[in-house]
Backbone as CSV, one residue per row, in Angstrom:
resi,resn,N_x,N_y,N_z,CA_x,CA_y,CA_z,C_x,C_y,C_z
1,UNK,-7.160,-31.906,-21.032,-7.468,-30.886,-19.987,-8.718,-30.551,-19.759
2,UNK,-9.415,-30.428,-18.793,-10.926,-30.121,-18.440,-11.197,-28.468,-18.714
3,UNK,-11.443,-27.927,-19.669,-11.361,-26.451,-20.266,-12.802,-26.249,-19.104
4,UNK,-13.566,-26.850,-18.802,-14.632,-26.344,-18.024,-14.250,-25.840,-16.731
5,UNK,-13.148,-26.681,-16.123,-12.830,-26.406,-14.606,-11.416,-25.925,-14.772
6,UNK,-11.012,-25.077,-15.467,-9.588,-24.320,-15.698,-9.504,-23.467,-14.435
7,UNK,-7.989,-23.414,-14.470,-7.908,-22.135,-13.427,-8.439,-20.502,-13.643
8,UNK,-8.204,-20.425,-14.984,-8.771,-19.089,-15.590,-10.238,-19.126,-15.133
9,UNK,-10.935,-20.132,-15.557,-12.492,-19.997,-15.304,-12.816,-20.157,-13.916
10,UNK,-11.962,-20.735,-12.862,-12.093,-20.820,-11.453,-11.884,-19.438,-11.025
11,UNK,-11.055,-18.552,-11.510,-10.602,-17.351,-11.133,-11.748,-16.575,-11.327
12,UNK,-12.506,-16.587,-12.737,-13.212,-15.762,-13.199,-14.610,-16.005,-12.186
13,UNK,-14.807,-17.053,-12.030,-15.776,-17.259,-11.152,-15.711,-17.087,-9.897
14,UNK,-14.598,-16.814,-9.345,-14.312,-16.299,-8.112,-14.217,-17.774,-7.318
15,UNK,-13.676,-18.987,-7.804,-13.701,-19.726,-6.913,-12.250,-19.997,-6.375
16,UNK,-11.135,-19.401,-7.039,-9.783,-19.510,-6.486,-9.230,-17.941,-6.826
17,UNK,-8.221,-17.742,-6.233,-7.395,-16.656,-6.936,-7.879,-15.132,-5.975
18,UNK,-8.813,-15.258,-4.854,-8.889,-14.304,-3.999,-8.892,-14.428,-2.690
19,UNK,-8.736,-13.680,-2.000,-8.336,-13.497,-0.253,-9.505,-14.671,0.178
20,UNK,-10.908,-14.096,-0.023,-11.848,-14.907,0.538,-11.776,-16.654,0.592
21,UNK,-10.928,-16.865,-0.168,-10.597,-18.341,-0.774,-9.750,-18.935,-0.008
22,UNK,-8.875,-18.540,0.499,-7.701,-18.632,1.229,-8.122,-19.572,2.439
23,UNK,-7.769,-20.732,2.614,-8.030,-21.571,3.771,-6.732,-21.738,4.754
24,UNK,-6.667,-20.768,5.677,-5.476,-20.432,6.942,-5.190,-21.599,7.542
25,UNK,-4.263,-21.950,7.539,-3.511,-23.213,8.493,-3.936,-22.888,10.055
26,UNK,-4.115,-23.856,10.770,-4.441,-23.563,12.247,-3.293,-23.136,13.042
27,UNK,-2.153,-23.126,12.372,-0.746,-22.589,13.011,-1.134,-21.067,12.717
28,UNK,-1.496,-20.724,11.767,-1.682,-19.185,11.177,-2.450,-18.406,12.200
29,UNK,-3.778,-19.498,12.335,-4.882,-18.785,13.052,-4.224,-18.565,14.454
30,UNK,-3.684,-19.128,15.171,-3.299,-19.297,16.549,-2.149,-18.098,16.535
31,UNK,-1.481,-18.175,15.352,-0.245,-17.034,15.435,-1.234,-15.507,15.255
32,UNK,-1.885,-15.444,14.438,-3.105,-14.273,14.454,-3.921,-14.056,15.740
33,UNK,-4.202,-14.819,16.437,-5.005,-14.658,18.015,-3.840,-14.123,18.655
34,UNK,-2.599,-14.624,18.775,-1.743,-14.213,19.572,-1.209,-12.872,19.288
35,UNK,-1.094,-12.398,17.796,-0.827,-11.217,17.735,-1.731,-10.179,17.893
36,UNK,-2.915,-10.416,17.865,-3.928,-9.332,17.834,-3.954,-9.143,19.439
37,UNK,-4.083,-10.372,20.338,-4.207,-10.151,22.032,-2.678,-9.170,22.369
38,UNK,-1.618,-9.697,21.674,-0.574,-8.817,22.183,-0.812,-7.146,21.850
39,UNK,-1.246,-7.104,20.687,-1.438,-5.298,20.061,-2.670,-5.085,21.016
40,UNK,-3.419,-5.618,21.573,-4.487,-5.122,22.680,-4.138,-4.843,23.717
41,UNK,-3.305,-5.671,24.162,-2.524,-5.485,25.634,-1.548,-4.215,25.591
42,UNK,-0.672,-4.168,24.127,0.029,-3.075,24.250,-0.876,-1.734,24.070
43,UNK,-1.626,-1.703,23.259,-2.488,-0.389,23.044,-3.016,0.060,24.537
44,UNK,-3.723,-0.834,25.258,-4.232,-0.656,26.572,-3.158,-0.181,27.334
45,UNK,-2.000,-0.564,27.357,-0.783,-0.169,28.061,-0.579,1.530,27.984
46,UNK,-0.921,1.881,26.530,-0.623,3.112,25.891,-1.837,4.005,26.386
47,UNK,-2.882,3.671,26.881,-3.660,4.537,27.317,-3.174,6.120,27.951
48,UNK,-2.295,6.055,29.031,-1.727,7.115,29.604,-0.700,7.599,28.733
49,UNK,-0.482,7.479,27.526,0.778,8.122,26.925,-0.147,8.397,25.426
50,UNK,-0.823,9.238,25.311,-1.749,9.626,23.954,-0.416,10.098,22.890
51,UNK,0.761,10.274,23.176,1.666,10.899,21.936,2.254,9.605,21.263
52,UNK,2.480,8.642,22.746,2.765,7.498,21.998,1.956,6.595,20.980
53,UNK,0.627,6.346,21.750,-0.520,5.725,21.118,-0.746,6.291,19.730
54,UNK,-0.644,7.567,19.397,-0.473,7.966,18.092,0.417,7.861,17.064
55,UNK,1.611,7.649,17.704,2.814,7.217,17.258,2.810,5.709,16.597
56,UNK,2.281,4.988,17.690,2.005,3.648,17.408,1.298,3.380,16.157
57,UNK,0.066,4.067,16.030,-0.907,3.829,15.163,-0.242,4.471,13.962
58,UNK,0.633,5.447,13.955,1.170,5.914,12.516,2.062,4.861,12.123
59,UNK,2.864,4.057,12.885,3.768,2.874,12.588,3.101,1.839,12.153
60,UNK,2.071,1.494,12.814,1.290,0.411,12.274,0.703,0.646,10.952
61,UNK,0.095,1.871,10.402,-0.272,2.143,9.394,0.667,2.185,8.399
62,UNK,1.853,2.704,8.447,3.113,2.454,7.770,3.675,1.189,7.337
63,UNK,3.445,0.404,8.546,4.094,-0.955,8.360,2.967,-1.756,7.551
64,UNK,1.793,-1.362,7.717,0.591,-2.163,6.994,0.600,-1.841,5.332
65,UNK,0.988,-0.691,5.226,1.083,-0.252,4.064,1.972,-0.551,3.117
66,UNK,3.278,-0.704,3.739,4.513,-1.405,3.320,4.390,-2.792,3.008
67,UNK,3.692,-3.536,4.069,3.468,-5.028,3.745,2.537,-5.196,2.489
68,UNK,1.533,-4.407,2.469,0.547,-4.622,1.316,1.292,-4.394,-0.114
69,UNK,2.215,-3.461,-0.325,2.899,-3.511,-1.204,4.017,-4.497,-1.525
70,UNK,4.359,-4.980,-0.685,5.366,-6.119,-0.582,4.401,-7.437,-1.137
71,UNK,3.493,-7.728,-0.688,2.665,-8.670,-0.860,2.104,-8.672,-2.410
72,UNK,1.916,-7.469,-2.677,1.418,-7.178,-4.171,2.675,-7.684,-5.173
73,UNK,3.814,-7.122,-4.870,4.952,-7.426,-5.572,5.112,-9.015,-5.583
74,UNK,4.946,-9.636,-4.332,5.322,-11.120,-4.331,4.452,-11.726,-5.367
75,UNK,3.019,-11.448,-5.094,1.823,-11.857,-5.832,2.337,-11.924,-7.476
76,UNK,2.655,-10.608,-7.829,2.971,-10.217,-9.128,4.170,-11.234,-10.008
77,UNK,4.883,-11.537,-9.112,6.043,-12.172,-9.659,5.632,-13.733,-9.453
78,UNK,5.153,-13.924,-8.411,4.538,-15.406,-8.326,3.477,-15.852,-9.592
79,UNK,2.549,-15.193,-10.105,1.891,-15.189,-11.036,2.264,-15.099,-12.142
80,UNK,3.333,-14.231,-12.536,4.501,-14.186,-13.678,5.012,-15.507,-14.001
81,UNK,5.266,-15.986,-12.906,6.401,-17.155,-12.868,5.503,-18.306,-12.991
82,UNK,4.298,-18.339,-12.586,3.098,-19.339,-12.764,2.962,-19.530,-14.587
83,UNK,2.858,-18.430,-14.925,2.220,-18.246,-16.265,3.622,-18.830,-17.232
84,UNK,4.832,-18.562,-16.761,5.791,-19.018,-17.483,6.300,-20.456,-17.808
85,UNK,5.916,-21.006,-16.272,5.834,-22.300,-16.354,4.800,-23.102,-17.159
86,UNK,3.797,-22.373,-17.027,2.599,-22.833,-17.898,3.034,-23.132,-19.510
87,UNK,3.672,-21.850,-19.766,3.982,-21.745,-20.909,4.892,-22.678,-21.860
88,UNK,5.936,-23.060,-20.575,6.923,-23.834,-20.868,6.386,-25.438,-20.788
89,UNK,5.625,-25.683,-20.399,4.746,-26.993,-19.915,4.047,-27.534,-21.446
90,UNK,3.610,-26.520,-21.875,2.948,-26.779,-23.166,3.657,-27.270,-24.397
C-alpha cells in the first residue's frame, strides 16, 4: 500500500472528501440548470402574491435544512460502513 497517497492523507490535504472535489455528471448539471430555471419562473410568478412568496421561501429553507441533515446522516453511515469494510479487509 502506498502510504504517501493513502485516502486519509488525501483527505487531510483536501484532495478528496470535500464538496469542492466532487465532479458532477453532465446529467446532474442539466437537472440542476432545469431546477434553477423552474424556480426562477415560479418566484417571478409569485411577485403579485407576497404572502405566497414568503411562504415559498420558508418552505424552501425548511426543505433545504431537512435535506442537509439527511445528507449528513447518509454521509456518516457511508463513512462508518467504509471503515467497517476496510477493517474487515485487513
